[in-house]
Short mmCIF file of C-alpha atoms and ligand atoms in Angstrom, two decimals:
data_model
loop_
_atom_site.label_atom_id
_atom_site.label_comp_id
_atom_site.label_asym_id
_atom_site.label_seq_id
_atom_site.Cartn_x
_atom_site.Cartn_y
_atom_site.Cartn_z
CA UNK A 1 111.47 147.46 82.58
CA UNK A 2 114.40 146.50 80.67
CA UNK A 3 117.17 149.79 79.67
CA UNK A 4 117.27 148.46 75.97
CA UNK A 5 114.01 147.43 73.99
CA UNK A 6 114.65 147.32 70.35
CA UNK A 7 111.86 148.37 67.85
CA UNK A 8 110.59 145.84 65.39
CA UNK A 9 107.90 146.00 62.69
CA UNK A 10 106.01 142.75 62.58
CA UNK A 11 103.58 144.38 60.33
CA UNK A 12 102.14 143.59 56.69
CA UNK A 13 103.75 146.91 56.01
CA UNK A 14 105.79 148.89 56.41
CA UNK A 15 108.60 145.39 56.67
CA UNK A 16 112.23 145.36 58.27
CA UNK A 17 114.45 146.85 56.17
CA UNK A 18 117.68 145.15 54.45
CA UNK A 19 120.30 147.78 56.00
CA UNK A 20 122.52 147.19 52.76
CA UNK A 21 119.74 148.61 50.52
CA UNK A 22 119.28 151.48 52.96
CA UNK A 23 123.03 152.26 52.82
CA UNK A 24 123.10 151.83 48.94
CA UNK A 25 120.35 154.52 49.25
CA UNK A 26 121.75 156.73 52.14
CA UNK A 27 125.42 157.41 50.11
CA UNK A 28 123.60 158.23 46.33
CA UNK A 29 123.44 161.38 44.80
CA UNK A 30 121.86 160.52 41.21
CA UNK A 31 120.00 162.79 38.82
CA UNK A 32 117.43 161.02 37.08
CA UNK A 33 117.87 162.49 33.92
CA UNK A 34 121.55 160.85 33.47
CA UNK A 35 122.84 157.82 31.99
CA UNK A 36 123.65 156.22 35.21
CA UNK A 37 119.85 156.38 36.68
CA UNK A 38 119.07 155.14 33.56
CA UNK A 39 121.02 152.13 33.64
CA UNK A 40 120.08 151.84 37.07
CA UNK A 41 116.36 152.27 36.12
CA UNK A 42 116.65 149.53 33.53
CA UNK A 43 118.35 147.07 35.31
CA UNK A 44 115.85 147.61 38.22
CA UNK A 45 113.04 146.87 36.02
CA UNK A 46 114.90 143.25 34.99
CA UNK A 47 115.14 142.92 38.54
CA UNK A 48 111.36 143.38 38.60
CA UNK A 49 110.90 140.90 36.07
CA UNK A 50 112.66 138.46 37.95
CA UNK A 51 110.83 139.05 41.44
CA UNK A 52 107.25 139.25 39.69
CA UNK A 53 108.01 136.20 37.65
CA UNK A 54 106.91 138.03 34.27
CA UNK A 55 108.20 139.18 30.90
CA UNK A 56 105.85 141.95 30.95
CA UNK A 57 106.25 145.43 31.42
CA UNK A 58 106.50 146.30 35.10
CA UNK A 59 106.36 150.10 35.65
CA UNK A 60 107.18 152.11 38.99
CA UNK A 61 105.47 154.87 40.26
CA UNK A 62 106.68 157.19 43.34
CA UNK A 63 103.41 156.59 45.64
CA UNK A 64 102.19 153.73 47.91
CA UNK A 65 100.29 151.03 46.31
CA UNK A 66 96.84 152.49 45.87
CA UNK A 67 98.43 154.54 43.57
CA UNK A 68 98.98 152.16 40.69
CA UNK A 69 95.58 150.55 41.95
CA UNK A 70 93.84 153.81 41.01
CA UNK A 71 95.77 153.65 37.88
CA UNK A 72 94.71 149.98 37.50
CA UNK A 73 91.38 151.28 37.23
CA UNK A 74 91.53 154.97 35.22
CA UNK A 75 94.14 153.16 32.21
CA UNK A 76 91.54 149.95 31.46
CA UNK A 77 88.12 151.35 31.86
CA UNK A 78 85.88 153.33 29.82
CA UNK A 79 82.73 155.55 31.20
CA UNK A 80 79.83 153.37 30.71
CA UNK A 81 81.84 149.91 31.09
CA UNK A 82 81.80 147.48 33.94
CA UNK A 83 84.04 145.92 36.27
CA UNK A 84 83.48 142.68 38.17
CA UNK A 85 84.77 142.45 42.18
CA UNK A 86 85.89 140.18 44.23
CA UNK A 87 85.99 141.70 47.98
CA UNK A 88 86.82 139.73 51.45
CA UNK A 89 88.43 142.35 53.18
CA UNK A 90 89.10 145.93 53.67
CA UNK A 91 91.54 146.19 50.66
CA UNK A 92 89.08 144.30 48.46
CA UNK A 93 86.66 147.31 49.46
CA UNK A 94 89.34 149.70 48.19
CA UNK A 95 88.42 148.64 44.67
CA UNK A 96 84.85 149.09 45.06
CA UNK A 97 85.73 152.54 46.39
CA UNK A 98 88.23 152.83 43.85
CA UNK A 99 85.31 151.81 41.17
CA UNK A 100 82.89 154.11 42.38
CA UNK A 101 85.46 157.23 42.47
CA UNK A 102 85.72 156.47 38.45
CA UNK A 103 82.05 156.25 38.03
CA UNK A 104 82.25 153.01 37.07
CA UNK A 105 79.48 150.58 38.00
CA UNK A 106 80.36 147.27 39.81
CA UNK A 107 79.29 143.95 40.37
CA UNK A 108 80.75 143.20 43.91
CA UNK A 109 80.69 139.28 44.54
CA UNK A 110 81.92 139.50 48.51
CA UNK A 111 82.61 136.72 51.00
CA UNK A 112 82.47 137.83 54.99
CA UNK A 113 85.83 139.19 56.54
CA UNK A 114 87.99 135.80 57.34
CA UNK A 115 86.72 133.50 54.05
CA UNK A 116 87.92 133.54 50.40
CA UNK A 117 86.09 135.67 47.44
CA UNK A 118 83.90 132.71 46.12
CA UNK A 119 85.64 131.72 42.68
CA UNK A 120 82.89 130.19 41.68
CA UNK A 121 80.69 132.49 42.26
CA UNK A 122 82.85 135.33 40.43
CA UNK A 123 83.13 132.63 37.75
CA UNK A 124 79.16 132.78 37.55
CA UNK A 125 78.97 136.39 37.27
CA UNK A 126 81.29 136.15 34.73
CA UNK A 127 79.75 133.94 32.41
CA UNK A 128 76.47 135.35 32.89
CA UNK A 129 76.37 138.91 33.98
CA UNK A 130 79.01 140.49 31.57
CA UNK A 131 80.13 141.56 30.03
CA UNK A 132 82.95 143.35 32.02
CA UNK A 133 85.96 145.17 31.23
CA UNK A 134 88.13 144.26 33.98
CA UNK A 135 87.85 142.00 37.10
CA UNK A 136 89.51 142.89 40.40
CA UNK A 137 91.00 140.85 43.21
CA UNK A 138 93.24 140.52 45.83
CA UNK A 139 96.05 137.76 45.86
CA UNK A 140 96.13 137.89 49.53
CA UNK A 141 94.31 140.13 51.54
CA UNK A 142 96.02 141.57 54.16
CA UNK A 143 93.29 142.39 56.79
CA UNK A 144 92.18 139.34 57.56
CA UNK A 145 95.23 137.17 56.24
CA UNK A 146 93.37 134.62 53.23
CA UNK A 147 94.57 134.11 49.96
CA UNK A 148 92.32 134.36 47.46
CA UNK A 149 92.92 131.29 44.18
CA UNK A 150 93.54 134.00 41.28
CA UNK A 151 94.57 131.03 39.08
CA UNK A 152 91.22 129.63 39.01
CA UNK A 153 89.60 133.21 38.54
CA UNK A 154 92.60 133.41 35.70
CA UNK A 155 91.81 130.65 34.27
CA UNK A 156 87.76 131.98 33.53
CA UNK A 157 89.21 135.15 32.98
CA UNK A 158 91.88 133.78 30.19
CA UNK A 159 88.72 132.77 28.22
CA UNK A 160 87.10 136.16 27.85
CA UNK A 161 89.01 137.74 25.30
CA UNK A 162 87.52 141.65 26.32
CA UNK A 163 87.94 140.99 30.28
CA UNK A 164 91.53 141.32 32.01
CA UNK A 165 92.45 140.27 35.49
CA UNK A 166 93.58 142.59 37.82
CA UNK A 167 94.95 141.56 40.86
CA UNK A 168 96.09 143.56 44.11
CA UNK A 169 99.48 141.42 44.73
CA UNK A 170 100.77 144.34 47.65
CA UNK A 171 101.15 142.04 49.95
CA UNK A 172 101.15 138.31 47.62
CA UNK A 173 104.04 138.95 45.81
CA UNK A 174 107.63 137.25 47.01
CA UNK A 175 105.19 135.76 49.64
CA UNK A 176 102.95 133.66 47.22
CA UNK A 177 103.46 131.79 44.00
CA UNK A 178 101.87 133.60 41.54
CA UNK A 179 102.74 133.24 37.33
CA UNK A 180 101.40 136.05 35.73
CA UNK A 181 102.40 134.92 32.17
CA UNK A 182 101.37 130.98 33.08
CA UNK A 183 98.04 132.33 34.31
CA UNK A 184 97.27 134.99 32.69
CA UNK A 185 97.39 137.82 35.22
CA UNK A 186 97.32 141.05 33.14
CA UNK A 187 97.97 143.54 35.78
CA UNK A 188 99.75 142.70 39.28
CA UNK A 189 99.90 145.52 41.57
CA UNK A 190 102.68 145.60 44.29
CA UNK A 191 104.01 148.26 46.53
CA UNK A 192 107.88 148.60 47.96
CA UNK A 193 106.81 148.21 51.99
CA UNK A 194 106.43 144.24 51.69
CA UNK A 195 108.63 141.59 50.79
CA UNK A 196 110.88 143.84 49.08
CA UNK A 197 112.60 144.72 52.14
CA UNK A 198 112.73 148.92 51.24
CA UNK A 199 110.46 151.84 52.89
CA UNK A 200 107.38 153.03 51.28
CA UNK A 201 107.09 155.06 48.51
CA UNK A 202 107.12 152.56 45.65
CA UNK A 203 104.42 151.10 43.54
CA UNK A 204 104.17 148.48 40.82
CA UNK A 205 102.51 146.87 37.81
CA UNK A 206 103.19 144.25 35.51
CA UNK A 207 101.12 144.88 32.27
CA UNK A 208 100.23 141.97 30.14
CA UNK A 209 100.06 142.70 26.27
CA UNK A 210 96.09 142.16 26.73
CA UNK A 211 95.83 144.60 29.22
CA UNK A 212 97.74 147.10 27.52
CA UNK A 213 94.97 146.51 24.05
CA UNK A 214 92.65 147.72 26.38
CA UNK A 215 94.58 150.64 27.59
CA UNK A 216 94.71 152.27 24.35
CA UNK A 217 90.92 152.07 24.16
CA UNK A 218 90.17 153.24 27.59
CA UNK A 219 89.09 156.48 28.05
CA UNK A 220 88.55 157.44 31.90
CA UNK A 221 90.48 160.49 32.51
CA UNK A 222 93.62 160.59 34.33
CA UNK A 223 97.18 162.02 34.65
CA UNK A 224 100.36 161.41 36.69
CA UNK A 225 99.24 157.30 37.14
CA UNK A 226 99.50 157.04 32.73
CA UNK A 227 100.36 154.13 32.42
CA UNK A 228 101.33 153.90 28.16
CA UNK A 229 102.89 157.15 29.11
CA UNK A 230 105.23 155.61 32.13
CA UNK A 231 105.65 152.71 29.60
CA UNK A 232 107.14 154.81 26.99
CA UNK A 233 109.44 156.69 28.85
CA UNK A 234 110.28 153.33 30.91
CA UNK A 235 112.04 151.98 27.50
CA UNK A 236 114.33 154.62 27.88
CA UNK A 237 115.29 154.17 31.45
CA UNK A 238 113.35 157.42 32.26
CA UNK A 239 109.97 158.17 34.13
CA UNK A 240 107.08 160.94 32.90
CA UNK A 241 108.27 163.04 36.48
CA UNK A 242 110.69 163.03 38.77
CA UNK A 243 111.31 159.63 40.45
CA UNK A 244 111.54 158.41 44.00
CA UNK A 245 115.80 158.69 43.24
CA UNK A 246 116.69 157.15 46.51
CA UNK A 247 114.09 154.11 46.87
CA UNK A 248 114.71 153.11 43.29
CA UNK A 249 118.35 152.55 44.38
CA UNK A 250 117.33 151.01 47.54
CA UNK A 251 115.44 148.60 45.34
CA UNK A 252 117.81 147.72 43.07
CA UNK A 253 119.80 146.45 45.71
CA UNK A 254 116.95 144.51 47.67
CA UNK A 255 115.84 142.91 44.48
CA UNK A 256 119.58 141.79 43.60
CA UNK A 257 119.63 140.25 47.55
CA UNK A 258 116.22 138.69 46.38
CA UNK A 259 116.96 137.12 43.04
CA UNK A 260 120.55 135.97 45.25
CA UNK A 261 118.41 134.53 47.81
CA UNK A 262 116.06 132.82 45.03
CA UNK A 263 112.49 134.47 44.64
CA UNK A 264 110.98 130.48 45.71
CA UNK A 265 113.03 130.78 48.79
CA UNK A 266 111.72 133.74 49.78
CA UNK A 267 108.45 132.27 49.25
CA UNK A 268 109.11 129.53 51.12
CA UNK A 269 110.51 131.67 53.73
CA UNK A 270 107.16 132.88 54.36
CA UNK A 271 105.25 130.02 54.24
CA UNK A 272 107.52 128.71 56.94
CA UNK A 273 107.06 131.63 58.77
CA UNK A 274 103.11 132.05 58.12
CA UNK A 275 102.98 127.70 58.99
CA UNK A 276 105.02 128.03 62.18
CA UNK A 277 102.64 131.02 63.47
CA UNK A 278 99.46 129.23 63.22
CA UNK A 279 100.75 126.13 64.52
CA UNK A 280 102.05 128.36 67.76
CA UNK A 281 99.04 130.22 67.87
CA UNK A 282 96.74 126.61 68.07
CA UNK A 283 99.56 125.31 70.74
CA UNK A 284 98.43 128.91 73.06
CA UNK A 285 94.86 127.93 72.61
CA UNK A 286 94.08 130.83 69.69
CA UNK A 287 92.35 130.15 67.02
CA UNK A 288 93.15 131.58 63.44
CA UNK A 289 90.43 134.53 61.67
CA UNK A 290 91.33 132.85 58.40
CA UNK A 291 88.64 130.24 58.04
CA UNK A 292 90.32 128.67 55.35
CA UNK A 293 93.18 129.04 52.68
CA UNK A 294 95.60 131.30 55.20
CA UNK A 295 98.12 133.54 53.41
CA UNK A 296 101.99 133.12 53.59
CA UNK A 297 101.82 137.34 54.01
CA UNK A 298 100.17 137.64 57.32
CA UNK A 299 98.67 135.80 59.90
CA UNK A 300 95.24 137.39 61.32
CA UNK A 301 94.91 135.40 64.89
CA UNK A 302 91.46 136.03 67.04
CA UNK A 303 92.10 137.19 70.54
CA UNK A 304 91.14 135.31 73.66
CA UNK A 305 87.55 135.32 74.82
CA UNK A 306 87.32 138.30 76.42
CA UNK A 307 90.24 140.14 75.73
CA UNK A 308 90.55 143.04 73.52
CA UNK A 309 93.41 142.43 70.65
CA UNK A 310 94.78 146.17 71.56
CA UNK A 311 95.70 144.74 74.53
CA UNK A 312 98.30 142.14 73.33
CA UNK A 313 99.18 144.68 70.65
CA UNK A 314 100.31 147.07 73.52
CA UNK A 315 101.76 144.75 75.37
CA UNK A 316 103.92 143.47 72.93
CA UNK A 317 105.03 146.82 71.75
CA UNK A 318 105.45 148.47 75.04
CA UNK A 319 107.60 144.87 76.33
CA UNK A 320 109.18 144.29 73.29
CA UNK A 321 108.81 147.14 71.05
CA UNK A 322 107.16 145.01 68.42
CA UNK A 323 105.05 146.31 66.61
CA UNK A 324 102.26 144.12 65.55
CA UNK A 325 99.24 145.06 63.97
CA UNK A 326 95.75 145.25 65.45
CA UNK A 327 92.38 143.96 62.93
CA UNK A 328 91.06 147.42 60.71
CA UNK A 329 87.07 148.21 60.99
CA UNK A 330 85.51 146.30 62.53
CA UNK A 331 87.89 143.46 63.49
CA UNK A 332 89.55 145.90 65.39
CA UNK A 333 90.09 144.48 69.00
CA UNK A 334 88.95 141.06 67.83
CA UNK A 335 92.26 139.75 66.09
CA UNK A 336 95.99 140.61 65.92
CA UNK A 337 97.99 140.41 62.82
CA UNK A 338 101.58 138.76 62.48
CA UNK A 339 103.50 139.43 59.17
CA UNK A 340 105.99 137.54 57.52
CA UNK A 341 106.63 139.33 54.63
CA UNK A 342 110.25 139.61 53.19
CA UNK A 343 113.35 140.27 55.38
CA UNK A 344 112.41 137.60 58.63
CA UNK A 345 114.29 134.96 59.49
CA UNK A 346 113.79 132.09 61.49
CA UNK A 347 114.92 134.02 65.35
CA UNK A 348 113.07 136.81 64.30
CA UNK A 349 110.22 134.04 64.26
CA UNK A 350 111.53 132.27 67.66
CA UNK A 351 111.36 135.49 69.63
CA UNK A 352 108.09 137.14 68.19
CA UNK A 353 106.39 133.99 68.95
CA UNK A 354 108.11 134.24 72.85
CA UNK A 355 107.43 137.66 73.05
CA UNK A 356 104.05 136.94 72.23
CA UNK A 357 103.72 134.58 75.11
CA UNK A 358 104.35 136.81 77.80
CA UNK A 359 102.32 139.32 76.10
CA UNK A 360 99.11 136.81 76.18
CA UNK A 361 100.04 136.20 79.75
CA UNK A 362 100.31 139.75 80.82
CA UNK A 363 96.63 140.19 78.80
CA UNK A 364 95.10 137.77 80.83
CA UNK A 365 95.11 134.77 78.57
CA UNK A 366 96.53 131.02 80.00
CA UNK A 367 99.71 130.58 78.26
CA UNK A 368 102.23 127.27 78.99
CA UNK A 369 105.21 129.43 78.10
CA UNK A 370 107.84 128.05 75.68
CA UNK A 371 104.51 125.97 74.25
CA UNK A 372 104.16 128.69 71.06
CA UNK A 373 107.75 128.38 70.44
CA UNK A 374 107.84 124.86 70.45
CA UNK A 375 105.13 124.70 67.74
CA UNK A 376 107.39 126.61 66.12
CA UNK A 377 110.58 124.71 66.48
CA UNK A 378 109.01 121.43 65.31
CA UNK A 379 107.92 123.30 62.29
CA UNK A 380 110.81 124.88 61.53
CA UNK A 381 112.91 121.51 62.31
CA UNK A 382 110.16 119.79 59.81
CA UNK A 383 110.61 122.25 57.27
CA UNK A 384 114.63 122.80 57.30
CA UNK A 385 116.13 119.64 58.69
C1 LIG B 401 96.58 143.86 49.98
C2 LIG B 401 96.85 145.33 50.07
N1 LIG B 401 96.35 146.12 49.13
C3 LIG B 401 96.53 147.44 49.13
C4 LIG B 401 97.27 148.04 50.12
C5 LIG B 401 97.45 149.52 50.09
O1 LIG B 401 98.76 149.83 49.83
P1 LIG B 401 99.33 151.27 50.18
O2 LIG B 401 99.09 151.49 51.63
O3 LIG B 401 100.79 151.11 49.83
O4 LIG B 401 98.63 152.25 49.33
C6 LIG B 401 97.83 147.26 51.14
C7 LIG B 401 98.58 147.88 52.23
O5 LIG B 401 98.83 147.32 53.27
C8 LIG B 401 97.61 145.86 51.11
O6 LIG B 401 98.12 145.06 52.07
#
């Protein structure tokens, strides 16, 4: 075995970190109740703004994702009101777990693991099972690597003038093009271990002015995820409790590199990334879980007849140290998972997909080496000149 192997997350979370927001973080000694974090607060929300493509409130919690998820769910909903699902995937099922934890009752409209939520069957619950509160969704869900069309289910959703759309972005923003304000998506969740380049420990929501009519009506209990009260004490450049000090500065300075960069090009960045996997998984003989609409975020790949996906997972970690991810549930040992969200470029794409070669080989499958990475090549070449 080699002396050096180098670790590298390939992962839909946590990402590979921009080492100039991790410095920014490293050498900061801020108290957040002083005019500096607050200017540093405010100007990270803008920032926000920019990367969510909104003018809506976006408010940070310290806690992964799920947190403002849960939140998504205790600040819209009342006891006795309804909620409308669309699941695919293990992070769809969080919200019917999330649902049930609040009591609230839930029509779950659910697709197999690998195929979209059915729009138009969401679209029929909608017009005729209502009414509902709130409707949940993912933009892309990450365990099987599909995006879901939340500007169709917008678009029904837009209509209803006592519904709001909710949709789990984690792993869709700065990887997909969503328009919250175009659209009408009243609350995007995201989380700071995706295409924001910084470690966990962050989450987000935009709130639309829709959503937040129904958040002063809602009466679910809750406490530390209040959202009017994070919103009021946002204005200020403050937060209710003590925030995450260090990963607010971290993201500052990954959402300047991003709104440098361009948030389309770091977009497109994944959907050359997510474009050149497939195409150099088909050239290896693999076939892709997605069965149709595959996400820029991650690509969900089925392993070789006969071979269990640990295997290549292993393999590629214990060869390369990358670290890819294996399926969750029951897709575990059926597919691998290959992210491309945020801080990737296009060598980082050259070697996983070489790496990945010899890792097939070494599993058992029949690779033509170099025939992955040439897939990859002509996409890139396609795509970049
Ligand atoms: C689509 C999606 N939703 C929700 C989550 C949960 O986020 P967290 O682990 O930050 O709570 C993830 C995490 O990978 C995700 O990809």
């Amino acid at each position: 075995m080699p002396g050096i192997v180098k670790e590298r997350l390939f992962t839909p979370g946590p990402t590979p970190l921009l080492m100039e927001a991790q410095l920014r973080a490293l050498s900061a000694t801020l108290h957040h109740r002083t005019e500096a974090f607050r200017r540093l607060m405010k100007e990270t929300v803008a920032y926000l703004r920019y990367f969510y493509h909104t003018q809506n409130d976006v408010l940070i919690f310290a806690s992964s994702g799920t947190g403002a998820m849960e939140g998504a769910v205790s600040n819209l909903l009342s006891p006795g009101e309804r909620a409308l699902i669309g699941t695919a995937g293990k992070f769809g099922e969080r919200w019917v777990g999330l649902a049930q934890a609040y009591g609230i009752e839930a029509a779950v409209v659910s697709a197999p693991y690998g195929q979209c939520v059915p729009v138009e069957e969401m679209k029929r619950q909608l017009a005729s099972a209502g009414p509902f509160r709130a409707v949940f969704v993912q933009a892309t869900e990450s365990s099987t690597g599909v995006s879901h069309d939340v500007k169709a289910l917008a678009e029904a959703v837009r209509a209803l003038p006592e519904t709001c759309l909710v949709v789990d972005a984690i792993t869709g923003l700065g990887t997909t093009d969503l328009r919250p304000d175009e659209w009408g998506l009243d609350v995007v969740i995201g989380g700071s271990q995706k295409a924001t380049m910084i470690p966990p420990g962050l989450a987000f929501a935009s709130v639309s002015e829709k959503a937040w009519k129904f958040i002063a009506q809602s009466k679910l209990p809750r406490y530390y995820f209040d959202y009017a009260k994070e919103r009021k004490n946002l204005a200020n450049g403050e937060s209710s409790y003590t925030p995450a000090t260090t990963l607010v500065v971290a993201l500052h300075a990954a959402l300047s590199y991003i709104k440098e960069i361009g948030r389309e090009n770091l977009i497109a960045n994944a959907a050359l990334h997510a474009e050149a996997s497939r195409e150099a998984a088909r050239a290896l003989g693999l076939t892709l879980f997605a069965a149709g609409s595959p996400a820029n975020a991650v690509t969900a790949i089925n392993a070789p007849a006969g071979i269990d996906s640990g295997v290549i997972v292993k393999e590629m970690r214990n060869r390369f140290g990358a670290i890819i991810s294996n399926g969750q549930g029951t897709m575990k040992g059926k597919i691998f998972r290959l992210a491309h969200l945020g801080y990737y470029d296009a060598l980082d794409l050259f070697a996983v997909i070489a790496g990945l070669e010899i890792a097939l080989l070494k599993a058992g499958h029949r690779v033509q080496l170099g025939a992955g990475v040439r897939a990859a090549q002509e996409v890139y070449l396609r795509r970049q000149g």
